[in-house]
C-alpha positions as a printed NumPy array, in Angstrom:
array([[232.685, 211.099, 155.753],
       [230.09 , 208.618, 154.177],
       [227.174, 209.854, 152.816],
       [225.762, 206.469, 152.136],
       [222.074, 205.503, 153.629],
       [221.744, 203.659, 157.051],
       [219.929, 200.147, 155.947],
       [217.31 , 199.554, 158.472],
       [215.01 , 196.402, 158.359],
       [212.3  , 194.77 , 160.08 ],
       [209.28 , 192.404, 160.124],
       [207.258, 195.253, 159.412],
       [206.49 , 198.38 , 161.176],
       [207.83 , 197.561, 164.538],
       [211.301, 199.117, 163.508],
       [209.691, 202.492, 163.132],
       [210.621, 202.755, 167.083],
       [214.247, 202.111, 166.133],
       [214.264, 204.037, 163.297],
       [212.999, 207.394, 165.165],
       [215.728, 206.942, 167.789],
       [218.309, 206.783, 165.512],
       [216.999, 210.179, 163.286],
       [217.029, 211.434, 166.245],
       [220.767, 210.395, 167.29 ],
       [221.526, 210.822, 164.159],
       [220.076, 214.041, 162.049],
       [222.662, 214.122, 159.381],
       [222.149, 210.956, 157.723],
       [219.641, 209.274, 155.315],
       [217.895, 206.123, 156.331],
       [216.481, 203.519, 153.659],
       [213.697, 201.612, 155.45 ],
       [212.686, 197.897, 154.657],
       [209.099, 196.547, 155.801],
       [208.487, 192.743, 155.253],
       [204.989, 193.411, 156.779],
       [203.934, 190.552, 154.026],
       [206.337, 188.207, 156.462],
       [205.284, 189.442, 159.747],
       [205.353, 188.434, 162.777],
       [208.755, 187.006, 162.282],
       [208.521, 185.62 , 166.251],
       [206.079, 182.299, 165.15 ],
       [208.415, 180.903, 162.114],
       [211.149, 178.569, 162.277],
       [214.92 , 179.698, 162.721],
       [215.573, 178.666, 159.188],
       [212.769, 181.031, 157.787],
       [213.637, 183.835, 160.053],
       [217.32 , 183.41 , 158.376],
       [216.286, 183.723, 155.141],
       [213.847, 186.331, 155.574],
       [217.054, 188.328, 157.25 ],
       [219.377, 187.608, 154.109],
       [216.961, 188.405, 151.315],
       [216.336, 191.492, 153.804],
       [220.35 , 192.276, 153.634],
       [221.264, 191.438, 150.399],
       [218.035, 194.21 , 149.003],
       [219.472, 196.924, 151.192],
       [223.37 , 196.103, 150.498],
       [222.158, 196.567, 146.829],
       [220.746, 200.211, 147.657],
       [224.309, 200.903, 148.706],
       [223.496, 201.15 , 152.519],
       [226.845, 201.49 , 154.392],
       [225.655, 199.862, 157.876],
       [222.765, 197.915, 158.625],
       [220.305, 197.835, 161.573],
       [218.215, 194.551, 162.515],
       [215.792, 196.464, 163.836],
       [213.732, 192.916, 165.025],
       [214.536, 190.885, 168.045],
       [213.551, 187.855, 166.489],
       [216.136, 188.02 , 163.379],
       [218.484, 189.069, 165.916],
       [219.064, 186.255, 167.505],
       [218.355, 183.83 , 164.692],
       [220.558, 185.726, 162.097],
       [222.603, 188.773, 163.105],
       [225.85 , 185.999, 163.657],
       [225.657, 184.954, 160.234],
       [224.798, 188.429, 158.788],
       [228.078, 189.215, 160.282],
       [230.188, 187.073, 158.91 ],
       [229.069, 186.701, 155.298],
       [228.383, 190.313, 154.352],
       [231.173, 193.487, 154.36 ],
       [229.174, 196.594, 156.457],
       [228.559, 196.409, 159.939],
       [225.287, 195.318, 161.76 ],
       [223.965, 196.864, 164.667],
       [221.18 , 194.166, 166.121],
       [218.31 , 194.427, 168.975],
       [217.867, 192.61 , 172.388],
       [215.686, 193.139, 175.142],
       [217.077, 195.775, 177.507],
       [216.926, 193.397, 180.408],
       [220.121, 194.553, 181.87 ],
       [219.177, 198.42 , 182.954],
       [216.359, 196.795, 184.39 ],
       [217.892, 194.483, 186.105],
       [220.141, 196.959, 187.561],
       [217.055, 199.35 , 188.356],
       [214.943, 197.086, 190.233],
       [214.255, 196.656, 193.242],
       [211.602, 194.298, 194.063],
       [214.173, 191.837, 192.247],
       [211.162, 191.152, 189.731],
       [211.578, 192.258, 186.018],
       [208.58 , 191.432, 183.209],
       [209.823, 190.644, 179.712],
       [207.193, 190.897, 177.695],
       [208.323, 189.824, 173.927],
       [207.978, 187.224, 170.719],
       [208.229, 183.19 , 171.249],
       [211.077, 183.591, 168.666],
       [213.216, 185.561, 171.05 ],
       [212.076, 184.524, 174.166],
       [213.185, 181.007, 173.28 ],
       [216.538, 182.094, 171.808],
       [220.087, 181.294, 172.831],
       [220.853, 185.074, 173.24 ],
       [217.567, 186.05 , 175.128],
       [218.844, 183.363, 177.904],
       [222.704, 184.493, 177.554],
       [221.83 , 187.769, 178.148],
       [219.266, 186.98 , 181.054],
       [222.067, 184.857, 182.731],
       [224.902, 187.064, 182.706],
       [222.833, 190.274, 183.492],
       [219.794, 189.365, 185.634],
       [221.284, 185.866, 187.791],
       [219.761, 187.824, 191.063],
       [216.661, 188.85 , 189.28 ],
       [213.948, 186.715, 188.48 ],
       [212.529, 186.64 , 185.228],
       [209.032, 186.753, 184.299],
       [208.655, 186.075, 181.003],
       [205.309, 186.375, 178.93 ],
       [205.03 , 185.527, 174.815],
       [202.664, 188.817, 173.453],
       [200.635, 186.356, 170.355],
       [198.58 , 188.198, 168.513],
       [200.079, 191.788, 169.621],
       [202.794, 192.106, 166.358],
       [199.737, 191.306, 163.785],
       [197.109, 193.698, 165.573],
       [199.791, 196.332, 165.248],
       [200.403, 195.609, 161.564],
       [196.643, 195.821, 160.84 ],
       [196.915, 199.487, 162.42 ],
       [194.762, 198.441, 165.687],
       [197.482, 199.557, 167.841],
       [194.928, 200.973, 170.45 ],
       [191.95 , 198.977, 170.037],
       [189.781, 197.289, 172.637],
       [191.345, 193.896, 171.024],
       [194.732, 195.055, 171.552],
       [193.479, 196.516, 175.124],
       [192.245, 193.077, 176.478],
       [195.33 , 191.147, 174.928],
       [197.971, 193.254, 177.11 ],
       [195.907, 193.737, 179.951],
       [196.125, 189.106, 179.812],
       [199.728, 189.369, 179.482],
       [200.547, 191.65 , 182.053],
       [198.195, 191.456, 185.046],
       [200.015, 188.199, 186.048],
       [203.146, 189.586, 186.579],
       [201.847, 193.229, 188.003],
       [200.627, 190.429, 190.467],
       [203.87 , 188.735, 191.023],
       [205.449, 192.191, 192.304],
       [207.047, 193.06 , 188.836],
       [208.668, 196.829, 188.849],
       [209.917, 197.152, 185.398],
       [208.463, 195.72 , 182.252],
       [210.932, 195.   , 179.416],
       [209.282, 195.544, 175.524],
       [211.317, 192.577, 173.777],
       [209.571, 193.42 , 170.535],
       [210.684, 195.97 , 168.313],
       [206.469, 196.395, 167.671],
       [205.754, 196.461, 170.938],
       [206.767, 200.723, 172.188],
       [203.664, 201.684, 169.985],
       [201.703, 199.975, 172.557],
       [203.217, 202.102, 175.081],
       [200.429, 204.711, 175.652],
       [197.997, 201.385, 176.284],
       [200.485, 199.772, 178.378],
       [200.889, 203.004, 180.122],
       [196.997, 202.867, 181.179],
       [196.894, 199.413, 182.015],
       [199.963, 199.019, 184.241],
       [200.489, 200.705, 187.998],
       [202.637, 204.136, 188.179],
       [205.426, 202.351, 189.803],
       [206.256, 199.948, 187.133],
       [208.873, 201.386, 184.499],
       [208.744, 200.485, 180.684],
       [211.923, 199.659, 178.81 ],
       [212.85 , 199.327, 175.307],
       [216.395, 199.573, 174.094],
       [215.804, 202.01 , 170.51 ],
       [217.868, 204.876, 172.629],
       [220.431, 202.3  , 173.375],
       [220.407, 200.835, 169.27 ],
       [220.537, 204.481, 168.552],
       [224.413, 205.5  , 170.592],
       [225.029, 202.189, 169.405],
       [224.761, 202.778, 165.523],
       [226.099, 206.527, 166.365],
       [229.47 , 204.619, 167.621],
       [229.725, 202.181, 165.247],
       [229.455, 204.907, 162.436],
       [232.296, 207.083, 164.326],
       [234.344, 204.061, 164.547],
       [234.47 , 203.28 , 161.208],
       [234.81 , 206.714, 160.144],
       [231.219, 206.081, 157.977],
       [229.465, 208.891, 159.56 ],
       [227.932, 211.103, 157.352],
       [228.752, 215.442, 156.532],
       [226.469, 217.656, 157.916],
       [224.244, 218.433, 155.069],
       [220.475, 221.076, 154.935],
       [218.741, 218.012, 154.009],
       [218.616, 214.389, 154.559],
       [216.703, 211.508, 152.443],
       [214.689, 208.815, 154.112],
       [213.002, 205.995, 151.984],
       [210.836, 203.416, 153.313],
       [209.341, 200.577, 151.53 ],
       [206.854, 198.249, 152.806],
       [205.689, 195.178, 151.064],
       [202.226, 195.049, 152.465],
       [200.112, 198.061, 153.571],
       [202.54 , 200.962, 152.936],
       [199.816, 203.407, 153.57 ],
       [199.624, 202.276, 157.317],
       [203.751, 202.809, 157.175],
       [202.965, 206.066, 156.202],
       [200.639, 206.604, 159.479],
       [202.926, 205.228, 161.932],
       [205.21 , 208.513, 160.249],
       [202.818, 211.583, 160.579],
       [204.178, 214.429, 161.74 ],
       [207.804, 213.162, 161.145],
       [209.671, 216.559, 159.134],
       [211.714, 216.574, 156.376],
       [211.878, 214.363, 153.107],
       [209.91 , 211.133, 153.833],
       [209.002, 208.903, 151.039],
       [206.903, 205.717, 151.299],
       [207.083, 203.185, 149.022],
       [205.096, 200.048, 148.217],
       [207.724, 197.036, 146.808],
       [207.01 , 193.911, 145.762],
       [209.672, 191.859, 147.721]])
């Protein structure tokens, strides 16, 4: 047993999706949350920022003592998780667009992705499209401006409304029947997505899959935590920690947000 924190990190509050999943998966352990809203969105910078974004990002939570860390971002993902891997001891449990259930669920052989330029124009964004989706086409549509409307708490404004309804009426047109969320951000734009796309068309993001994923990797490694009455979970956001703190009303038990200077 290892009753060390989970490290979790992210371009800002987008992670918040992953992070729910896993509490969920998870209810005996203590997270430690990392927001580099102040960096966000990760998706427009150049592979050698997103890198360094992701180690500074490590090195902070390896410091807390986290025994496992999450890169809850596409984006740093697939620019970073690689070397992540092979400089630093604890394991890393990293996000790509679920484009393989949805593959396998469609059938009008047309899947949306909708996600950030960084990932969509990544070496393991087209990987994983070729070896899961060869007898699907891929439509693929970069969401600018979604990650910062999201970080300036306008999740479900009118601008936010008009954005997605752009990005996705083209491919509800092409005969799309699932719509892939390649954006950690991008599941608290569900309920607006929801509205603005037809019944038939399924939404998929993969923080249930990151969740059994973390669970195993934990069991694995025999890092899992002891059952324990009450569990810790920090976050700490180096921008607007008070709109952290709104994308976690209602959550129960000992949350603490922090603002850091990082």
């Amino acid at each position: 047993m290892d009753n060390r924190p989970i490290g979790i990190f992210d371009s800002g509050v987008g992670g918040i999706s992953i992070w729910k999943e896993i509490r969920s998966k998870l209810p005996a352990e203590d997270t430690l949350y990392l927001a580099d809203s102040r960096n966000a969105p990760y998706g427009e910078k150049a592979p050698e920022q997103i890198l360094d974004l992701s180690i500074k990002n490590t090195e902070w939570l390896l410091d807390k003592g986290c025994k496992l860390i999450v890169v809850a971002c596409n984006t740093a993902t697939t620019n970073a998780i690689d070397h992540l891997r092979a400089h630093y001891p604890v394991p890393f449990i990293g996000i790509e667009p679920a484009i393989k259930p949805a593959a396998l669920g469609s059938t009008s052989g047309k899947v949306g992705v909708l996600a950030t330029k960084g990932t969509l124009s990544s070496a393991l964004f087209h990987s994983t499209s070729r070896n899961h989706a060869s007898h699907i086409e891929i439509l693929e549509q970069e969401g600018r401006g979604l990650v910062e409307l999201i970080e300036q708490g306008k999740a479900h404004s009118e601008d936010t409304r008009k954005l997605i309804r752009q990005y996705v009426q083209p491919m509800v047109a092409a005969g799309i029947d699932h719509l892939v969320l390649g954006c950690t951000h991008y599941p608290h734009l569900i309920p607006v997505l929801k509205e603005e796309l037809p019944e038939g068309i399924r939404i998929i993001d993969c923080g249930e899959a990151v969740a059994r994923q973390t669970f195993r990797i934990l069991e694995e490694h025999n890092l899992l935590s002891s059952e324990k009455d009450r569990t810790i979970h920090q976050f700490y956001s180096n921008a607007d920690h008070k709109l952290l703190s709104r994308f976690l009303e209602g959550v129960s038990g000992d949350v603490r947000v922090t603002y850091l200077d990082f």
